[in-house]
């Protein structure tokens, strides 16, 4: 079935919705790729790298949907998300040249929230799939993947919170 927006769906609102999620995906992709690069010294490097690859694929899929539906590309939203992600790196963590022990904790918390929002998008797209001419089972798979991503980030968070505030870097 070729993608098309049914006349029962408000195309402008749907376009804004996808654009906002594309902006979020842009920021999330940058953040998870940075985590994969920065935390090679943790037991989660391979999992973070796998998440980065999944995030890239998902972002491209959403970008493709925007194009397939002929929705306007809202570059300022994506640019603002990109800038916000970069600005988020400039947090005062008591360290000037080295990474704070709490960085992984904060990053995993932020990314869990982001993936929860993405899960909501996959659920929404599943609900709208009939009105969009899309196969709803694709969104079921993406929702399952998002739940697995949250589980991975939960494990990263557990690891980080056991180490973030201790002088000996945890147990």
Short mmCIF file of C-alpha atoms in Angstrom, two decimals:
data_model
loop_
_atom_site.label_atom_id
_atom_site.label_comp_id
_atom_site.label_asym_id
_atom_site.label_seq_id
_atom_site.Cartn_x
_atom_site.Cartn_y
_atom_site.Cartn_z
CA UNK A 1 0.00 0.00 0.00
CA UNK A 2 1.46 3.38 -1.00
CA UNK A 3 1.56 5.93 1.81
CA UNK A 4 -1.15 8.57 1.63
CA UNK A 5 -2.82 10.74 4.21
CA UNK A 6 -6.54 10.12 4.45
CA UNK A 7 -8.82 13.16 4.30
CA UNK A 8 -9.85 12.31 7.87
CA UNK A 9 -6.33 13.16 9.13
CA UNK A 10 -5.34 16.80 9.53
CA UNK A 11 -2.27 16.94 7.26
CA UNK A 12 -0.88 20.11 8.84
CA UNK A 13 -1.05 18.74 12.39
CA UNK A 14 0.32 15.40 11.28
CA UNK A 15 3.18 17.18 9.51
CA UNK A 16 4.01 19.17 12.63
CA UNK A 17 3.90 15.99 14.70
CA UNK A 18 6.30 14.12 12.42
CA UNK A 19 8.52 17.18 12.14
CA UNK A 20 8.77 17.46 15.92
CA UNK A 21 9.66 13.78 16.18
CA UNK A 22 12.21 14.12 13.40
CA UNK A 23 13.79 17.00 15.33
CA UNK A 24 13.85 14.85 18.46
CA UNK A 25 15.34 11.97 16.50
CA UNK A 26 18.07 14.27 15.23
CA UNK A 27 18.99 15.30 18.77
CA UNK A 28 18.68 11.75 20.08
CA UNK A 29 20.87 10.37 17.35
CA UNK A 30 23.59 12.88 18.16
CA UNK A 31 23.38 12.13 21.86
CA UNK A 32 23.46 8.33 21.58
CA UNK A 33 26.34 8.45 19.07
CA UNK A 34 28.28 10.61 21.50
CA UNK A 35 27.54 8.16 24.31
CA UNK A 36 28.78 5.27 22.18
CA UNK A 37 32.01 7.20 21.47
CA UNK A 38 32.54 8.46 25.01
CA UNK A 39 31.78 5.35 27.05
CA UNK A 40 34.07 2.79 25.46
CA UNK A 41 35.39 2.10 28.97
CA UNK A 42 32.06 0.66 30.16
CA UNK A 43 30.56 -2.80 29.71
CA UNK A 44 27.87 -1.13 27.55
CA UNK A 45 29.96 0.17 24.66
CA UNK A 46 28.71 -2.49 22.21
CA UNK A 47 25.10 -1.99 23.25
CA UNK A 48 25.35 1.78 22.97
CA UNK A 49 26.89 1.38 19.51
CA UNK A 50 24.01 -0.91 18.50
CA UNK A 51 21.53 1.68 19.80
CA UNK A 52 23.28 4.37 17.76
CA UNK A 53 22.82 2.28 14.60
CA UNK A 54 19.13 1.71 15.41
CA UNK A 55 18.60 5.42 16.09
CA UNK A 56 20.16 6.29 12.72
CA UNK A 57 17.87 3.83 10.90
CA UNK A 58 14.78 5.06 12.74
CA UNK A 59 15.61 8.69 12.05
CA UNK A 60 16.02 7.92 8.36
CA UNK A 61 12.70 6.10 8.37
CA UNK A 62 10.89 9.10 9.89
CA UNK A 63 12.71 11.40 7.47
CA UNK A 64 11.52 9.17 4.63
CA UNK A 65 7.94 9.33 5.87
CA UNK A 66 8.08 13.12 5.82
CA UNK A 67 9.25 12.94 2.21
CA UNK A 68 6.85 10.17 1.16
CA UNK A 69 3.88 12.14 2.44
CA UNK A 70 5.12 15.35 0.81
CA UNK A 71 5.21 17.12 4.15
CA UNK A 72 7.25 20.30 4.51
CA UNK A 73 10.74 19.88 5.87
CA UNK A 74 10.97 22.04 8.94
CA UNK A 75 14.70 22.62 9.01
CA UNK A 76 14.56 25.23 11.82
CA UNK A 77 13.07 22.61 14.17
CA UNK A 78 15.78 20.09 13.36
CA UNK A 79 18.45 22.79 13.66
CA UNK A 80 17.08 23.88 17.03
CA UNK A 81 17.10 20.26 18.25
CA UNK A 82 20.66 19.82 17.03
CA UNK A 83 21.73 23.01 18.82
CA UNK A 84 19.89 22.03 21.99
CA UNK A 85 21.64 18.65 22.01
CA UNK A 86 25.01 20.38 21.61
CA UNK A 87 24.18 22.94 24.31
CA UNK A 88 23.15 20.10 26.62
CA UNK A 89 26.74 18.92 26.51
CA UNK A 90 27.83 22.16 28.21
CA UNK A 91 26.56 21.34 31.66
CA UNK A 92 28.35 22.50 34.74
CA UNK A 93 29.45 19.22 36.27
CA UNK A 94 32.40 20.35 38.31
CA UNK A 95 34.92 19.15 35.72
CA UNK A 96 36.61 21.28 33.11
CA UNK A 97 38.65 18.80 31.10
CA UNK A 98 37.49 15.38 32.25
CA UNK A 99 34.16 13.61 32.18
CA UNK A 100 32.15 13.70 35.38
CA UNK A 101 31.27 10.34 36.92
CA UNK A 102 27.62 11.37 36.76
CA UNK A 103 27.63 12.04 33.00
CA UNK A 104 26.59 8.50 32.08
CA UNK A 105 23.82 8.65 34.68
CA UNK A 106 22.38 11.89 33.30
CA UNK A 107 22.80 10.82 29.68
CA UNK A 108 21.02 7.50 30.28
CA UNK A 109 18.15 9.29 32.04
CA UNK A 110 17.79 11.73 29.17
CA UNK A 111 17.86 9.00 26.56
CA UNK A 112 15.31 6.84 28.41
CA UNK A 113 12.93 9.80 28.31
CA UNK A 114 13.62 10.34 24.62
CA UNK A 115 12.98 6.70 23.76
CA UNK A 116 9.75 6.75 25.73
CA UNK A 117 8.63 9.67 23.53
CA UNK A 118 9.67 7.74 20.43
CA UNK A 119 7.67 4.73 21.63
CA UNK A 120 4.64 7.02 21.80
CA UNK A 121 5.23 8.05 18.18
CA UNK A 122 5.38 4.42 17.01
CA UNK A 123 2.14 3.72 18.89
CA UNK A 124 0.48 6.77 17.35
CA UNK A 125 1.64 5.83 13.86
CA UNK A 126 0.34 2.31 14.42
CA UNK A 127 -3.06 3.73 15.34
CA UNK A 128 -3.04 5.97 12.24
CA UNK A 129 -1.52 3.37 9.89
CA UNK A 130 -4.82 2.57 8.15
CA UNK A 131 -5.43 6.26 7.48
CA UNK A 132 -1.87 6.63 6.20
CA UNK A 133 -1.76 3.63 3.90
CA UNK A 134 1.00 2.06 5.98
CA UNK A 135 1.45 -1.40 7.43
CA UNK A 136 0.77 -1.19 11.16
CA UNK A 137 2.93 -4.23 11.89
CA UNK A 138 6.03 -2.15 11.05
CA UNK A 139 5.18 0.15 13.93
CA UNK A 140 4.57 -2.81 16.24
CA UNK A 141 8.13 -3.92 15.49
CA UNK A 142 9.50 -0.43 16.07
CA UNK A 143 7.57 -0.19 19.35
CA UNK A 144 9.07 -3.50 20.47
CA UNK A 145 12.51 -2.21 19.51
CA UNK A 146 11.91 0.97 21.54
CA UNK A 147 10.97 -1.12 24.58
CA UNK A 148 14.21 -3.09 24.14
CA UNK A 149 16.12 0.20 23.89
CA UNK A 150 14.56 1.35 27.15
CA UNK A 151 15.57 -1.95 28.79
CA UNK A 152 19.16 -1.43 27.60
CA UNK A 153 19.18 2.14 28.88
CA UNK A 154 17.74 0.89 32.19
CA UNK A 155 20.76 -1.42 32.54
CA UNK A 156 23.13 1.44 31.67
CA UNK A 157 21.35 3.60 34.25
CA UNK A 158 21.68 0.94 36.94
CA UNK A 159 25.39 0.63 36.22
CA UNK A 160 25.86 4.41 36.26
CA UNK A 161 23.90 5.13 39.42
CA UNK A 162 26.02 2.60 41.31
CA UNK A 163 29.14 4.53 40.35
CA UNK A 164 28.21 8.19 39.95
CA UNK A 165 28.53 9.50 43.47
CA UNK A 166 31.20 7.33 45.05
CA UNK A 167 34.85 8.27 45.35
CA UNK A 168 35.91 4.71 44.46
CA UNK A 169 33.62 4.70 41.38
CA UNK A 170 31.20 2.12 42.70
CA UNK A 171 30.91 -1.55 43.30
#
